[in-house]
Amino acid sequence: MHAVVARPGIAERLSRMIQLPTVSAELEQRGMQPFEDFVSLIADLYPLTHEHLELERHTDLGLLFRWRSASDAAPLVLMAHYDVVPVDESDPWTHPPFAGTIADGRVYGRGTLDDKGPLIVVLEAVENLLAAGFTPARDVYLSFGGNEETFGAAAVEIARVFQERGLVPWLVVDEGGAVVDAPLSFVQGRAAMIGVGEKGVLTLRLSARGDGGHASAPPALTAVRRIARAVNRLGPGTFRPHTPKAISRMLSQFSEQATGPSRLLLKVLAAVPPLNARIFAALGGEPAAMVRTTVAPTMQSGGTAANVIPSQASATVNLRIALGETVDDAVARVRRRIRDPLVSIDVLERSEPSPESPTDNEQFALLGRALEEAFPGVRPVPYVMMAATDSRHFHRFSPAVYRFAPLEMSNAQRAAIHGVDESVEIATLERGEMFHRALLEHLD
């Protein structure tokens, strides 16, 4: 293994990335300049990467770098995205969200964890290996999207190009899990949570019309009441719980690390999926989301004045479809639960759940070897991602896709993703670079 250490200044480089407000949801207001500035910035910060790798641009926001090898073996794809979610200016950030403040051994700002931190450790590893004269054992692609947070059109196009060229990646690694403490409330110790699959996404608009008029003489069932009733019928029990294979594998692995009564509990839960599904569903929150399709009303609209009954109303509902289910089945179940033919249902966004990647293959073992070098003693543990990533577009045709950002994240840090005071430790950025460097060096 090459004796390469992370270049000094990784915190400063990430800080400069954070200072560019690449907010894809605000593209119309902010324009393309922050995104183009980001592309120029990484060219300045990573000159060897730009000298030795071939860069293709797909759509306005997709960057695809190719690091050629001497082999014609199936390639490795390392993914990340450089867009971020918006910031509510009224939120009480300790440091301004786009200042990239470096303090207390951390870099603060929007995107430090999602996803510029995971992106920078990829570039750091590639730049360091190039400086050492390293050539990978198989082609390596870096796929960076600039609109992951707004449905990932860049990644869709890049995945399409791979299929058009007949390229089926040997391994794809994208954002997702992380190195965490106490991954479940009843599981102690550190684990590297690696997403082997991800739930589907379904966004629905529920709409209803009714008689409008003066609020002083309301009818029994207004459009607003009809929508409120429909939303109320879509409670947590709308979808039955069931356990994907990945969750049973996760529990089985946790049982091997556990001691005392929790060891037996975890073994039983791993061996009896129906019991596990019922218990996780009863726990609510993240455990429940692991075993069932979730339904979250996110927006409601209707009405123009406080004393006027509106003639129409609507609500937007976001579903995360469990592995093993389909979008069409979910829509049909929502219709049955609402039980109201006067509520129309329109599909605004749909993406099927991904397949599950195996954990008994060379690719997962490679992730484990890289982990051992960067985070000694931390074992890889499979799980199902509740959120959506750009890698789902590759998982339609690539059998080994894993979602893991090689960074340590506390519960508070995970809660700050898309929230307030997002930050990353500088020390874990250095370990993330080490992870990707080891991953590339151990390729065969």
Short mmCIF file of C-alpha atoms in Angstrom, two decimals:
data_model
loop_
_atom_site.label_atom_id
_atom_site.label_comp_id
_atom_site.label_asym_id
_atom_site.label_seq_id
_atom_site.Cartn_x
_atom_site.Cartn_y
_atom_site.Cartn_z
CA MET A 1 0.00 0.00 0.00
CA HIS A 2 1.35 3.44 -0.91
CA ALA A 3 2.44 5.47 2.10
CA VAL A 4 0.42 8.53 1.19
CA VAL A 5 -1.04 10.83 3.81
CA ALA A 6 -3.89 13.25 3.34
CA ARG A 7 -2.70 16.61 2.05
CA PRO A 8 -2.91 19.40 4.59
CA GLY A 9 -5.80 21.75 4.12
CA ILE A 10 -8.73 19.42 3.50
CA ALA A 11 -10.81 21.57 5.87
CA GLU A 12 -9.96 24.71 3.92
CA ARG A 13 -10.83 23.05 0.64
CA LEU A 14 -14.18 21.87 1.96
CA SER A 15 -14.80 25.34 3.38
CA ARG A 16 -14.39 26.84 -0.08
CA MET A 17 -16.88 24.33 -1.47
CA ILE A 18 -19.42 25.19 1.24
CA GLN A 19 -19.14 28.90 0.41
CA LEU A 20 -20.69 28.22 -2.99
CA PRO A 21 -24.50 28.07 -2.51
CA THR A 22 -25.25 25.26 -4.96
CA VAL A 23 -28.92 25.05 -3.95
CA SER A 24 -30.58 23.10 -6.75
CA ALA A 25 -34.11 23.91 -5.51
CA GLU A 26 -33.28 27.60 -5.94
CA LEU A 27 -31.70 27.31 -9.37
CA GLU A 28 -34.13 29.78 -10.91
CA GLN A 29 -33.40 32.45 -8.30
CA ARG A 30 -29.64 31.93 -7.96
CA GLY A 31 -28.84 30.91 -11.54
CA MET A 32 -26.14 28.52 -12.75
CA GLN A 33 -23.19 30.60 -11.52
CA PRO A 34 -22.67 28.83 -8.16
CA PHE A 35 -22.67 25.47 -9.95
CA GLU A 36 -20.21 26.60 -12.62
CA ASP A 37 -18.05 28.13 -9.89
CA PHE A 38 -18.04 24.76 -8.13
CA VAL A 39 -16.84 23.00 -11.29
CA SER A 40 -14.07 25.59 -11.67
CA LEU A 41 -13.16 25.28 -7.99
CA ILE A 42 -12.58 21.54 -8.06
CA ALA A 43 -10.46 21.99 -11.20
CA ASP A 44 -8.27 24.40 -9.23
CA LEU A 45 -8.16 22.29 -6.07
CA TYR A 46 -7.52 18.94 -7.80
CA PRO A 47 -5.22 19.64 -10.75
CA LEU A 48 -3.90 16.07 -11.12
CA THR A 49 -7.43 14.68 -11.22
CA HIS A 50 -8.29 17.09 -14.02
CA GLU A 51 -5.04 16.37 -15.85
CA HIS A 52 -5.19 12.56 -15.76
CA LEU A 53 -8.93 11.80 -15.75
CA GLU A 54 -11.23 12.43 -18.70
CA LEU A 55 -14.19 14.68 -17.90
CA GLU A 56 -17.54 14.48 -19.64
CA ARG A 57 -20.48 16.75 -18.82
CA HIS A 58 -23.94 15.27 -19.04
CA THR A 59 -26.82 17.74 -18.84
CA ASP A 60 -25.84 21.08 -17.31
CA LEU A 61 -25.12 19.59 -13.90
CA GLY A 62 -23.65 16.10 -14.38
CA LEU A 63 -19.87 15.53 -14.12
CA LEU A 64 -18.42 12.17 -15.13
CA PHE A 65 -14.68 11.59 -14.70
CA ARG A 66 -13.01 8.48 -16.11
CA TRP A 67 -9.74 7.15 -14.67
CA ARG A 68 -8.46 4.66 -17.21
CA SER A 69 -6.71 1.45 -16.24
CA ALA A 70 -4.91 -1.19 -18.28
CA SER A 71 -7.82 -3.58 -17.77
CA ASP A 72 -11.09 -4.05 -19.60
CA ALA A 73 -12.77 -5.39 -16.45
CA ALA A 74 -16.07 -3.89 -15.34
CA PRO A 75 -15.51 -0.50 -13.71
CA LEU A 76 -15.92 0.96 -10.24
CA VAL A 77 -18.22 3.98 -9.91
CA LEU A 78 -17.86 6.41 -7.00
CA MET A 79 -20.82 8.75 -6.72
CA ALA A 80 -21.61 11.98 -4.86
CA HIS A 81 -23.59 15.15 -5.42
CA TYR A 82 -22.59 18.77 -5.06
CA ASP A 83 -25.99 20.41 -4.74
CA VAL A 84 -27.50 21.15 -1.34
CA VAL A 85 -30.93 21.80 0.12
CA PRO A 86 -32.21 25.31 0.90
CA VAL A 87 -31.70 27.08 4.21
CA ASP A 88 -34.42 28.84 6.19
CA GLU A 89 -32.79 32.16 6.99
CA SER A 90 -34.75 32.38 10.24
CA ASP A 91 -33.15 29.20 11.62
CA PRO A 92 -30.64 29.80 14.46
CA TRP A 93 -27.38 28.61 12.86
CA THR A 94 -24.34 28.96 15.14
CA HIS A 95 -22.26 29.87 12.09
CA PRO A 96 -23.71 31.20 8.80
CA PRO A 97 -24.69 28.21 6.66
CA PHE A 98 -22.66 29.27 3.62
CA ALA A 99 -19.64 30.70 5.42
CA GLY A 100 -17.76 27.39 5.62
CA THR A 101 -16.58 28.27 9.13
CA ILE A 102 -13.74 26.14 10.53
CA ALA A 103 -13.90 25.93 14.32
CA ASP A 104 -13.50 23.39 17.13
CA GLY A 105 -12.02 20.78 14.80
CA ARG A 106 -14.99 20.93 12.45
CA VAL A 107 -16.18 22.50 9.23
CA TYR A 108 -19.64 24.02 9.57
CA GLY A 109 -22.17 24.71 6.85
CA ARG A 110 -24.82 23.43 4.51
CA GLY A 111 -23.50 20.43 2.62
CA THR A 112 -20.67 19.41 4.96
CA LEU A 113 -22.37 16.02 5.42
CA ASP A 114 -24.81 16.03 2.52
CA ASP A 115 -22.95 15.69 0.29
CA LYS A 116 -19.84 17.81 -0.23
CA GLY A 117 -18.02 16.12 2.66
CA PRO A 118 -18.44 12.65 1.10
CA LEU A 119 -17.58 14.15 -2.32
CA ILE A 120 -14.35 15.77 -1.19
CA VAL A 121 -12.93 12.58 0.35
CA VAL A 122 -13.29 10.87 -3.03
CA LEU A 123 -11.38 13.65 -4.78
CA GLU A 124 -8.74 13.74 -2.04
CA ALA A 125 -8.06 10.01 -2.39
CA VAL A 126 -7.82 10.18 -6.19
CA GLU A 127 -5.52 13.22 -6.11
CA ASN A 128 -3.23 11.59 -3.53
CA LEU A 129 -3.00 8.33 -5.45
CA LEU A 130 -2.23 10.17 -8.68
CA ALA A 131 0.55 12.06 -6.87
CA ALA A 132 2.00 8.67 -5.89
CA GLY A 133 1.92 7.41 -9.49
CA PHE A 134 -0.87 4.89 -8.81
CA THR A 135 -2.97 3.31 -11.57
CA PRO A 136 -6.17 1.45 -10.59
CA ALA A 137 -6.69 -2.23 -11.42
CA ARG A 138 -9.90 -1.43 -13.29
CA ASP A 139 -11.43 1.75 -14.70
CA VAL A 140 -12.76 4.12 -12.08
CA TYR A 141 -15.56 6.60 -12.78
CA LEU A 142 -16.43 9.55 -10.56
CA SER A 143 -20.08 10.47 -11.06
CA PHE A 144 -21.02 13.81 -9.49
CA GLY A 145 -24.53 15.23 -9.86
CA GLY A 146 -25.67 18.78 -9.28
CA ASN A 147 -29.38 18.12 -8.77
CA GLU A 148 -29.72 15.06 -6.56
CA GLU A 149 -31.89 17.02 -4.15
CA THR A 150 -34.33 17.81 -6.97
CA PHE A 151 -34.84 14.30 -8.35
CA GLY A 152 -31.39 13.75 -9.95
CA ALA A 153 -31.82 14.36 -13.69
CA ALA A 154 -28.03 14.47 -14.11
CA ALA A 155 -27.61 11.02 -12.56
CA VAL A 156 -30.47 9.67 -14.66
CA GLU A 157 -28.62 10.75 -17.80
CA ILE A 158 -25.26 9.42 -16.63
CA ALA A 159 -26.81 6.04 -15.82
CA ARG A 160 -28.47 6.04 -19.25
CA VAL A 161 -25.10 6.71 -20.90
CA PHE A 162 -23.60 3.73 -19.08
CA GLN A 163 -26.37 1.49 -20.36
CA GLU A 164 -26.07 2.90 -23.87
CA ARG A 165 -22.34 2.08 -23.84
CA GLY A 166 -22.93 -1.42 -22.48
CA LEU A 167 -21.11 -0.64 -19.22
CA VAL A 168 -22.30 -2.56 -16.16
CA PRO A 169 -20.34 -1.38 -13.11
CA TRP A 170 -18.69 -4.03 -10.97
CA LEU A 171 -19.31 -1.85 -7.92
CA VAL A 172 -21.13 1.43 -7.27
CA VAL A 173 -20.65 3.38 -4.03
CA ASP A 174 -22.79 6.42 -3.23
CA GLU A 175 -23.86 8.40 -0.16
CA GLY A 176 -26.06 6.71 2.40
CA GLY A 177 -25.10 5.15 5.69
CA ALA A 178 -22.17 6.21 7.85
CA VAL A 179 -20.09 5.09 10.83
CA VAL A 180 -22.46 5.52 13.75
CA ASP A 181 -22.70 4.78 17.46
CA ALA A 182 -25.67 2.74 18.75
CA PRO A 183 -27.30 2.30 15.32
CA LEU A 184 -30.53 1.16 17.02
CA SER A 185 -31.81 2.09 20.47
CA PHE A 186 -31.19 -1.46 21.71
CA VAL A 187 -27.86 -1.98 19.90
CA GLN A 188 -24.63 -0.65 21.38
CA GLY A 189 -21.23 -0.08 19.78
CA ARG A 190 -20.06 1.39 16.48
CA ALA A 191 -21.07 0.08 13.09
CA ALA A 192 -20.63 1.08 9.46
CA MET A 193 -24.17 1.08 8.16
CA ILE A 194 -24.13 0.25 4.46
CA GLY A 195 -27.31 0.64 2.47
CA VAL A 196 -27.78 -2.42 0.26
CA GLY A 197 -31.07 -1.13 -1.11
CA GLU A 198 -33.31 1.90 -0.90
CA LYS A 199 -37.00 2.51 -0.69
CA GLY A 200 -38.94 3.87 -3.60
CA VAL A 201 -40.38 7.37 -3.74
CA LEU A 202 -43.97 8.28 -4.53
CA THR A 203 -45.43 11.79 -4.30
CA LEU A 204 -49.18 12.19 -4.64
CA ARG A 205 -51.49 15.19 -4.83
CA LEU A 206 -54.93 14.69 -3.31
CA SER A 207 -57.50 17.17 -4.65
CA ALA A 208 -61.16 17.83 -3.99
CA ARG A 209 -63.76 20.35 -5.10
CA GLY A 210 -66.88 21.50 -3.28
CA ASP A 211 -69.31 24.35 -2.90
CA GLY A 212 -67.65 27.56 -1.91
CA GLY A 213 -69.34 30.39 -0.10
CA HIS A 214 -69.43 32.47 3.03
CA ALA A 215 -67.87 30.94 6.13
CA SER A 216 -70.92 31.91 8.20
CA ALA A 217 -73.04 29.09 6.71
CA PRO A 218 -70.70 26.15 5.96
CA PRO A 219 -71.95 22.93 4.35
CA ALA A 220 -71.39 19.68 6.19
CA LEU A 221 -68.47 18.55 4.03
CA THR A 222 -66.35 21.23 2.40
CA ALA A 223 -63.42 20.57 0.06
CA VAL A 224 -61.06 21.34 2.94
CA ARG A 225 -62.80 18.87 5.26
CA ARG A 226 -62.85 16.22 2.54
CA ILE A 227 -59.07 16.55 2.06
CA ALA A 228 -58.47 16.63 5.81
CA ARG A 229 -60.48 13.42 6.20
CA ALA A 230 -58.55 11.74 3.38
CA VAL A 231 -55.20 12.68 4.94
CA ASN A 232 -56.39 11.49 8.34
CA ARG A 233 -57.24 8.08 6.89
CA LEU A 234 -53.62 7.67 5.71
CA GLY A 235 -52.20 6.95 9.15
CA PRO A 236 -49.09 4.95 10.09
CA GLY A 237 -51.00 1.68 9.67
CA THR A 238 -51.87 2.31 6.03
CA PHE A 239 -49.31 -0.27 4.91
CA ARG A 240 -48.62 -3.62 6.55
CA PRO A 241 -45.11 -4.15 7.95
CA HIS A 242 -42.79 -6.79 6.53
CA THR A 243 -39.06 -7.36 6.90
CA PRO A 244 -36.67 -7.13 3.93
CA LYS A 245 -33.80 -9.61 3.88
CA ALA A 246 -31.34 -6.79 4.58
CA ILE A 247 -32.93 -6.09 7.96
CA SER A 248 -32.70 -9.76 8.98
CA ARG A 249 -29.05 -9.73 7.93
CA MET A 250 -28.51 -6.55 9.92
CA LEU A 251 -30.03 -8.03 13.07
CA SER A 252 -28.08 -11.24 12.68
CA GLN A 253 -24.83 -9.33 12.48
CA PHE A 254 -25.72 -7.18 15.48
CA SER A 255 -26.40 -10.36 17.47
CA GLU A 256 -22.84 -11.54 16.84
CA GLN A 257 -21.49 -8.38 18.45
CA ALA A 258 -23.98 -8.26 21.33
CA THR A 259 -23.72 -9.80 24.80
CA GLY A 260 -26.22 -10.73 27.47
CA PRO A 261 -30.00 -10.70 26.93
CA SER A 262 -29.77 -8.42 23.90
CA ARG A 263 -27.82 -11.10 22.04
CA LEU A 264 -30.70 -13.57 22.35
CA LEU A 265 -33.27 -10.91 21.48
CA LEU A 266 -31.43 -9.96 18.31
CA LYS A 267 -31.03 -13.62 17.28
CA VAL A 268 -34.76 -14.20 17.70
CA LEU A 269 -35.65 -11.04 15.77
CA ALA A 270 -33.29 -12.03 12.94
CA ALA A 271 -34.74 -15.55 12.77
CA VAL A 272 -38.43 -14.57 12.89
CA PRO A 273 -39.06 -11.76 10.37
CA PRO A 274 -42.83 -11.44 11.07
CA LEU A 275 -42.11 -10.83 14.77
CA ASN A 276 -39.35 -8.40 13.90
CA ALA A 277 -41.69 -6.50 11.56
CA ARG A 278 -44.39 -6.14 14.22
CA ILE A 279 -41.94 -4.98 16.89
CA PHE A 280 -40.21 -2.48 14.60
CA ALA A 281 -43.57 -1.11 13.47
CA ALA A 282 -44.65 -0.66 17.10
CA LEU A 283 -41.43 1.23 17.90
CA GLY A 284 -42.27 3.94 15.35
CA GLY A 285 -39.76 6.37 13.83
CA GLU A 286 -36.78 4.91 11.96
CA PRO A 287 -37.38 1.28 13.05
CA ALA A 288 -40.93 1.42 11.68
CA ALA A 289 -39.74 3.05 8.46
CA MET A 290 -37.38 0.11 7.91
CA VAL A 291 -40.23 -2.39 7.68
CA ARG A 292 -43.13 -0.61 6.00
CA THR A 293 -44.10 1.89 3.37
CA THR A 294 -44.44 5.26 5.09
CA VAL A 295 -46.93 8.03 4.34
CA ALA A 296 -46.12 11.66 5.17
CA PRO A 297 -48.46 14.56 4.34
CA THR A 298 -46.10 17.43 3.49
CA MET A 299 -48.14 20.28 2.00
CA GLN A 300 -51.73 21.50 2.08
CA SER A 301 -53.45 24.30 0.19
CA GLY A 302 -56.90 25.79 -0.22
CA GLY A 303 -58.61 29.05 0.47
CA THR A 304 -57.99 32.72 -0.20
CA ALA A 305 -59.52 34.48 2.78
CA ALA A 306 -60.32 33.74 6.44
CA ASN A 307 -64.08 34.15 5.96
CA VAL A 308 -64.49 32.37 2.60
CA ILE A 309 -65.07 28.66 2.16
CA PRO A 310 -62.82 27.56 -0.72
CA SER A 311 -64.28 25.59 -3.60
CA GLN A 312 -61.16 23.47 -3.91
CA ALA A 313 -58.41 22.11 -1.66
CA SER A 314 -55.42 19.82 -2.03
CA ALA A 315 -52.71 18.05 -0.06
CA THR A 316 -49.37 16.63 -1.10
CA VAL A 317 -48.41 13.27 0.36
CA ASN A 318 -44.93 11.72 0.18
CA LEU A 319 -44.58 7.93 0.41
CA ARG A 320 -41.41 5.87 0.72
CA ILE A 321 -42.15 2.50 -0.82
CA ALA A 322 -40.81 -0.56 1.01
CA LEU A 323 -38.63 -3.06 -0.80
CA GLY A 324 -40.79 -5.79 -2.31
CA GLU A 325 -43.71 -3.45 -3.02
CA THR A 326 -44.52 -1.38 -6.10
CA VAL A 327 -45.66 2.15 -6.83
CA ASP A 328 -48.87 0.93 -8.51
CA ASP A 329 -49.79 -1.22 -5.51
CA ALA A 330 -49.14 1.76 -3.21
CA VAL A 331 -51.43 4.06 -5.24
CA ALA A 332 -54.16 1.42 -5.20
CA ARG A 333 -53.87 1.00 -1.43
CA VAL A 334 -54.06 4.76 -0.89
CA ARG A 335 -57.29 4.85 -2.94
CA ARG A 336 -58.78 2.05 -0.84
CA ARG A 337 -57.83 3.72 2.43
CA ILE A 338 -59.22 7.12 1.45
CA ARG A 339 -62.55 5.54 0.38
CA ASP A 340 -63.74 8.69 -1.35
CA PRO A 341 -64.28 8.79 -5.12
CA LEU A 342 -64.54 12.60 -4.97
CA VAL A 343 -60.89 12.88 -3.93
CA SER A 344 -58.72 12.74 -7.05
CA ILE A 345 -55.21 11.31 -6.80
CA ASP A 346 -52.46 12.52 -9.11
CA VAL A 347 -48.96 11.02 -9.21
CA LEU A 348 -46.36 13.80 -9.17
CA GLU A 349 -43.22 11.69 -8.77
CA ARG A 350 -42.59 7.96 -8.82
CA SER A 351 -39.53 5.78 -8.40
CA GLU A 352 -39.70 2.07 -7.66
CA PRO A 353 -37.77 0.57 -4.73
CA SER A 354 -34.32 -0.69 -5.65
CA PRO A 355 -33.25 -4.32 -5.60
CA GLU A 356 -31.11 -5.55 -2.68
CA SER A 357 -27.39 -5.96 -3.24
CA PRO A 358 -25.77 -9.06 -1.74
CA THR A 359 -23.36 -9.09 1.20
CA ASP A 360 -21.60 -12.38 0.43
CA ASN A 361 -19.70 -11.13 -2.63
CA GLU A 362 -16.24 -9.70 -3.38
CA GLN A 363 -17.56 -6.15 -3.54
CA PHE A 364 -18.95 -6.13 0.00
CA ALA A 365 -15.75 -7.78 1.24
CA LEU A 366 -13.75 -4.99 -0.41
CA LEU A 367 -15.78 -2.41 1.49
CA GLY A 368 -14.94 -4.31 4.67
CA ARG A 369 -11.19 -4.25 3.94
CA ALA A 370 -11.26 -0.52 3.28
CA LEU A 371 -13.19 0.01 6.49
CA GLU A 372 -10.66 -1.94 8.51
CA GLU A 373 -7.89 0.38 7.34
CA ALA A 374 -9.79 3.62 7.88
CA PHE A 375 -11.93 2.68 10.88
CA PRO A 376 -10.24 -0.29 12.62
CA GLY A 377 -12.65 -2.57 14.44
CA VAL A 378 -15.77 -1.18 12.78
CA ARG A 379 -17.70 -3.84 10.88
CA PRO A 380 -19.88 -3.28 7.80
CA VAL A 381 -23.57 -3.86 8.53
CA PRO A 382 -26.25 -3.97 5.80
CA TYR A 383 -29.46 -1.99 6.06
CA VAL A 384 -32.17 -0.43 3.87
CA MET A 385 -32.01 3.29 3.17
CA MET A 386 -35.19 5.22 3.77
CA ALA A 387 -34.09 8.23 1.68
CA ALA A 388 -33.44 8.31 -2.07
CA THR A 389 -30.00 8.61 -3.69
CA ASP A 390 -28.69 9.06 -7.21
CA SER A 391 -27.41 5.48 -7.10
CA ARG A 392 -30.93 4.12 -7.54
CA HIS A 393 -30.61 4.88 -11.25
CA PHE A 394 -27.59 2.56 -11.47
CA HIS A 395 -29.24 -0.10 -9.32
CA ARG A 396 -31.78 -0.76 -12.06
CA PHE A 397 -29.05 -2.56 -14.03
CA SER A 398 -26.00 -2.90 -11.75
CA PRO A 399 -26.10 -5.75 -9.21
CA ALA A 400 -23.63 -4.41 -6.61
CA VAL A 401 -24.67 -0.93 -5.43
CA TYR A 402 -23.92 0.23 -1.89
CA ARG A 403 -24.80 3.44 -0.10
CA PHE A 404 -22.17 4.50 2.41
CA ALA A 405 -20.46 7.79 3.22
CA PRO A 406 -17.18 6.91 5.00
CA LEU A 407 -17.61 9.50 7.74
CA GLU A 408 -18.39 9.24 11.44
CA MET A 409 -21.73 10.84 12.30
CA SER A 410 -23.32 11.25 15.71
CA ASN A 411 -27.10 11.19 16.13
CA ALA A 412 -27.02 14.98 16.43
CA GLN A 413 -25.07 15.30 13.19
CA ARG A 414 -27.44 13.00 11.35
CA ALA A 415 -30.34 15.11 12.60
CA ALA A 416 -28.61 18.24 11.24
CA ILE A 417 -28.62 16.90 7.68
CA HIS A 418 -31.22 19.11 5.92
CA GLY A 419 -31.47 20.88 9.29
CA VAL A 420 -29.57 23.42 11.39
CA ASP A 421 -25.84 23.48 12.24
CA GLU A 422 -24.75 20.79 9.77
CA SER A 423 -21.05 20.07 10.40
CA VAL A 424 -18.32 17.48 9.93
CA GLU A 425 -15.19 16.70 11.94
CA ILE A 426 -11.92 17.31 10.13
CA ALA A 427 -10.50 14.07 11.59
CA THR A 428 -13.26 12.00 10.01
CA LEU A 429 -12.69 13.67 6.63
CA GLU A 430 -9.14 12.36 6.80
CA ARG A 431 -10.44 8.87 7.62
CA GLY A 432 -12.88 9.13 4.72
CA GLU A 433 -9.99 9.88 2.38
CA MET A 434 -8.17 6.86 3.79
CA PHE A 435 -11.22 4.67 3.14
CA HIS A 436 -11.44 5.59 -0.53
CA ARG A 437 -7.70 5.32 -0.99
CA ALA A 438 -7.77 1.78 0.46
CA LEU A 439 -10.81 0.90 -1.65
CA LEU A 440 -8.97 1.92 -4.83
CA GLU A 441 -5.70 0.24 -3.86
CA HIS A 442 -7.37 -3.09 -3.06
CA LEU A 443 -9.28 -3.25 -6.34
CA ASP A 444 -8.43 -6.29 -8.43
#
